[in-house]
Coordinates of C-alpha atoms in Angstrom, one line a residue:
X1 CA 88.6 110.8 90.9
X2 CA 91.3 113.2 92.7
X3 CA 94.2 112.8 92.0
X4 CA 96.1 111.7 94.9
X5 CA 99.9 112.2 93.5
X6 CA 101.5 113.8 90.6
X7 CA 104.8 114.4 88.9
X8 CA 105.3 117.2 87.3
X9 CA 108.4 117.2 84.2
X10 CA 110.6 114.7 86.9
X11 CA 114.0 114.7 86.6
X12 CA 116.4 112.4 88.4
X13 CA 120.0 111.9 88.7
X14 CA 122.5 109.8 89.8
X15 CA 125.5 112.2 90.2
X16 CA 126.5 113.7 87.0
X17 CA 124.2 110.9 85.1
X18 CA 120.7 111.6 84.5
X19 CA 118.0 108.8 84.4
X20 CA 115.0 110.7 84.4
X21 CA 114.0 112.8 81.9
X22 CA 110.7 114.9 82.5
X23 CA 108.3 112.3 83.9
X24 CA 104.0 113.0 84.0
X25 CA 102.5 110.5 85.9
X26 CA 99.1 110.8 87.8
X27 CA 98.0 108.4 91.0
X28 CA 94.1 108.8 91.2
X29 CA 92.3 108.0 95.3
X30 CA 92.0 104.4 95.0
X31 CA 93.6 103.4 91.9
X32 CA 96.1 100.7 91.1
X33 CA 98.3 101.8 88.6
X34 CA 101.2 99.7 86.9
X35 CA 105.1 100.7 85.8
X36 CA 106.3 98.7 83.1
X37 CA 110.0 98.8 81.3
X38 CA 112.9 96.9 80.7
X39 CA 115.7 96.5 83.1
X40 CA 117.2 99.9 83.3
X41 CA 114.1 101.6 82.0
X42 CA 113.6 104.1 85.2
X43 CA 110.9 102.3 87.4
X44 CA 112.5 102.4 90.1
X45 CA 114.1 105.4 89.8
X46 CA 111.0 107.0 89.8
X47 CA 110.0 105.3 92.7
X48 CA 113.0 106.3 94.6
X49 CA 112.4 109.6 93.8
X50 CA 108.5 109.7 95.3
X51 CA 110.2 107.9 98.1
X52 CA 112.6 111.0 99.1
X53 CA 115.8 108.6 98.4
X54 CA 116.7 110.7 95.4
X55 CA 116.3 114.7 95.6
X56 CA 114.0 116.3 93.2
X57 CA 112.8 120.0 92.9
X58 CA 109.6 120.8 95.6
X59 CA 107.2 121.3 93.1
X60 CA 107.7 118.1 90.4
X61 CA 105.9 115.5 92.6
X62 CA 102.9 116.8 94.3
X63 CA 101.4 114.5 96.9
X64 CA 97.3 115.3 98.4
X65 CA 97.9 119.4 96.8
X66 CA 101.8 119.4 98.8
X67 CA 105.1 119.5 97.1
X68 CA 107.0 116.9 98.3
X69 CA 110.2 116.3 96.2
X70 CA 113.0 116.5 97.7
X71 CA 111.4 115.9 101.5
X72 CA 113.8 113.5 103.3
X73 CA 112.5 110.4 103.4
X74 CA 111.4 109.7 107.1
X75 CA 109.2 112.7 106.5
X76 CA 107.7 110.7 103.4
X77 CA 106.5 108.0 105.0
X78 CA 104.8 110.3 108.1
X79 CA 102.8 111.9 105.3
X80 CA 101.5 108.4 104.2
X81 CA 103.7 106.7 101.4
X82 CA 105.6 103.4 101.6
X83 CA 107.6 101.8 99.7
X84 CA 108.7 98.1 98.9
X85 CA 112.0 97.9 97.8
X86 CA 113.4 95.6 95.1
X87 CA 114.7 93.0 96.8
X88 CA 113.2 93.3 100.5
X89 CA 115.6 94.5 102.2
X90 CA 115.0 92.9 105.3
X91 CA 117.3 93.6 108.9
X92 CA 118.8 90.0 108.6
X93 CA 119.7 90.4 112.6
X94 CA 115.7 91.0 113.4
X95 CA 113.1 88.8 113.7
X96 CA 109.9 88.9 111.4
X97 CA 107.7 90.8 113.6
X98 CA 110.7 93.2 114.5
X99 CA 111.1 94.0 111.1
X100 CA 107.3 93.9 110.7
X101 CA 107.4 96.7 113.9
X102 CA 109.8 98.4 112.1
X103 CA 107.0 99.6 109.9
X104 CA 104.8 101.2 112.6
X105 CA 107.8 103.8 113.8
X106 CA 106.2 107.2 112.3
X107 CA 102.7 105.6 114.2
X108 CA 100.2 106.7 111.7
X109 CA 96.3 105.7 112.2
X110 CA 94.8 103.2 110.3
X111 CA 93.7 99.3 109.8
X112 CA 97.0 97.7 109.9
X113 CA 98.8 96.4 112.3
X114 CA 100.3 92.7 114.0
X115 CA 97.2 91.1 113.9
X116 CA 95.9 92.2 110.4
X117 CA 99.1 91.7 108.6
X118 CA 99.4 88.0 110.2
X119 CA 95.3 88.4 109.3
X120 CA 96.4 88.6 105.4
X121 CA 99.7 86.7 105.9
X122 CA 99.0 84.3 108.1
X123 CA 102.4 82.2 107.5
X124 CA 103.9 85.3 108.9
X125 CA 102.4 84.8 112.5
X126 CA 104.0 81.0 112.7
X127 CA 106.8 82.5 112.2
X128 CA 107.0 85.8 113.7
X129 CA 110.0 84.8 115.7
X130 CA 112.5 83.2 113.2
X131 CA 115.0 85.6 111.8
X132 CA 113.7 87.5 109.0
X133 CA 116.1 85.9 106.6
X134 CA 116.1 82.5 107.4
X135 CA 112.6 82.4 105.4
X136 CA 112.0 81.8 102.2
X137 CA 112.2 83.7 99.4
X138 CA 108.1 84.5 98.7
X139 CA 108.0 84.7 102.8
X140 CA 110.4 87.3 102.7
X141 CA 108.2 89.7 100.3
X142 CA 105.8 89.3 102.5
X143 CA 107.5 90.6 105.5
X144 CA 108.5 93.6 103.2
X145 CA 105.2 94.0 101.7
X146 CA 103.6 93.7 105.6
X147 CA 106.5 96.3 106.8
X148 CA 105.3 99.0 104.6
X149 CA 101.4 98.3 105.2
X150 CA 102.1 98.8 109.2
X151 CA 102.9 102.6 108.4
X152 CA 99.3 102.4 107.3
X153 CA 100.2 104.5 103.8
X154 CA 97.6 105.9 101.6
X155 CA 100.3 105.4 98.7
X156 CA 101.7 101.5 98.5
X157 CA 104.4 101.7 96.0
X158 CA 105.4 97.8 95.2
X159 CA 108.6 97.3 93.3
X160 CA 109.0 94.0 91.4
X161 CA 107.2 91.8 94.3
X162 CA 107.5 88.9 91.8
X163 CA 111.2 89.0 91.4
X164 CA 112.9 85.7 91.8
X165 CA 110.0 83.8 92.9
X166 CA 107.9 80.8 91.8
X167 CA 104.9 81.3 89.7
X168 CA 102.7 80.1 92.6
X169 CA 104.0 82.0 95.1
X170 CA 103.8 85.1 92.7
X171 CA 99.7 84.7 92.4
X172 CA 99.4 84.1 96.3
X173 CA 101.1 87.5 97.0
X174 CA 99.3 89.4 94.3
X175 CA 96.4 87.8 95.4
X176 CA 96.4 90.0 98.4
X177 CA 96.4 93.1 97.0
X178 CA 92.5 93.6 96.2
X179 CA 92.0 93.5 99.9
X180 CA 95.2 95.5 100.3
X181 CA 93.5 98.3 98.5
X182 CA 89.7 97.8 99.1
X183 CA 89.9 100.5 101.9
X184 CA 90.6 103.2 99.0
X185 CA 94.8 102.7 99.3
X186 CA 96.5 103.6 96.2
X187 CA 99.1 102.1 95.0
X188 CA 102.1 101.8 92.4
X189 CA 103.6 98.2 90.7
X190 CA 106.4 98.0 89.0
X191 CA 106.4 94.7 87.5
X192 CA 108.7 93.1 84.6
X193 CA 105.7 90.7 83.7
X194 CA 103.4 92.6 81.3
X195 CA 100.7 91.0 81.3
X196 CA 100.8 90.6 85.4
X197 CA 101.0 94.2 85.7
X198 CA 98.0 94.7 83.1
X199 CA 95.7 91.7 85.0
X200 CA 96.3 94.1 88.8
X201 CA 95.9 98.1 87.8
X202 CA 93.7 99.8 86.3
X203 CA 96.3 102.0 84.2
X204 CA 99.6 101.6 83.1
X205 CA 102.7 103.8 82.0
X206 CA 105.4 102.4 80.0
X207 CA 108.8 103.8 80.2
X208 CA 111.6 103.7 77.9
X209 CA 115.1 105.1 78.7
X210 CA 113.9 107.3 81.6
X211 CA 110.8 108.8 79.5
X212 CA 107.1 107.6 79.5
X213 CA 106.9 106.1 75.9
X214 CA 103.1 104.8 76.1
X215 CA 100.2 104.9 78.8
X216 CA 96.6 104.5 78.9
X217 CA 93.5 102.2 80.1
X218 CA 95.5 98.6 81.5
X219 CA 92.7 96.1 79.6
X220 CA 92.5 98.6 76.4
X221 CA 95.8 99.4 75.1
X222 CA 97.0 96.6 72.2
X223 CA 99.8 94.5 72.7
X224 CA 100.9 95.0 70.0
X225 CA 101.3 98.8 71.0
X226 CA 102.9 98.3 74.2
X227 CA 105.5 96.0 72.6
X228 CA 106.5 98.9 70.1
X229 CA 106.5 100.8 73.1
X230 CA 108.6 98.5 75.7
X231 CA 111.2 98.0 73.4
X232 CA 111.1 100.3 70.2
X233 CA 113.5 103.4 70.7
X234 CA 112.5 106.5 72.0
X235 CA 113.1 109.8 69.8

């Protein structure tokens, strides 16, 4: 399959402090990959970076043949990649289909929209009036995970949809995504539970104090191998 995004040697910085340290990571057409790491690891780093909210040099993330790093953000999302933030980040002062429209700005083509969002969420719809906020907490991701499908991306990059929420909420959300993806979408998890991440992409990259440390087949590599590689010290 084509590759659909690349990084070339990333780097990323936060001022003077560097978290990134020469990061190779390949998104085939399609494919669901999975970002795993402890806290502090530089998941979402990386996914800042892809998502223009950290600069990076033109040529180390390559998106469908383009350069991208370093493109502002807004521009990011017009050339078909979302993100979902850690943590939502919902308008508290909107309502749920406001910040739902919010998604739709840059007006790209594609399946998703009102109706097809409420379609997968349909929770959403009964409530499509009520501040964003006032829902719950597995209500909320799904607001967040519905804002960045109404930019109709062909890059999804999810980071840690599970955070803070029950087990059985977890499963209903990941639930979605095979029908999130069945259209070809790509897309990107970063997800603290291991075995999660494993069970919803096809590959997986492990990273260890900003570097990959491990990353192969999702249902192949040992356990055993990704724990040395999760928390065993990089050289």
């Amino acid at each position: 399959m084509p590759a659909i995004l690349e990084t070339h040697g990333l780097t990323a910085f936060y001022g003077d402090f560097q978290a990134l340290f020469g990061i190779d990571v390949t998104v085939n057409r399609g494919e669901v990959i999975a970002l795993i790491g402890s806290n502090g690891a530089g998941k979402s780093t990386f996914l800042k970076a892809l998502a223009g909210l950290l600069r990076a040099p033109a040529q180390q993330i390559v998106y469908k043949g383009e350069p991208v790093g370093g493109m502002a953000a807004a521009r990011i999302v017009g050339k078909g990649i979302a993100l979902v933030p850690e943590g939502r980040r919902l308008f508290a002062s909107l309502s749920v289909e406001e910040n739902l429209m919010l998604g739709a700005y840059c007006s790209r083509p594609g399946r998703w929209s009102l109706d097809t969002v409420y379609a997968l969420f349909p929770v959403l719809k009964e409530r499509r009036h009520h501040p964003a906020t006032a829902l719950s907490g597995g209500q909320q991701q799904m607001v967040a995970l519905g804002r960045a499908l109404m930019s109709n991306p062909e890059l999804l990059m999810c980071d840690e949809l599970s955070l803070g929420l029950a087990p059985v909420i977890v499963r209903e959300i990941y639930a979605a995504l095979p029908s999130i993806v069945a259209d070809g979408m790509s897309a990107i998890v970063v997800e603290q539970d291991v075995q999660l991440a494993r069970r919803v992409s096809k590959r997986f990259y492990c990273f260890q104090e900003g570097r990959v440390s491990l990353s192969g087949a999702s249902a192949e590599v040992s356990d055993e191998a990704i724990t040395q590689a999760y928390f065993g010290a990089v050289s």
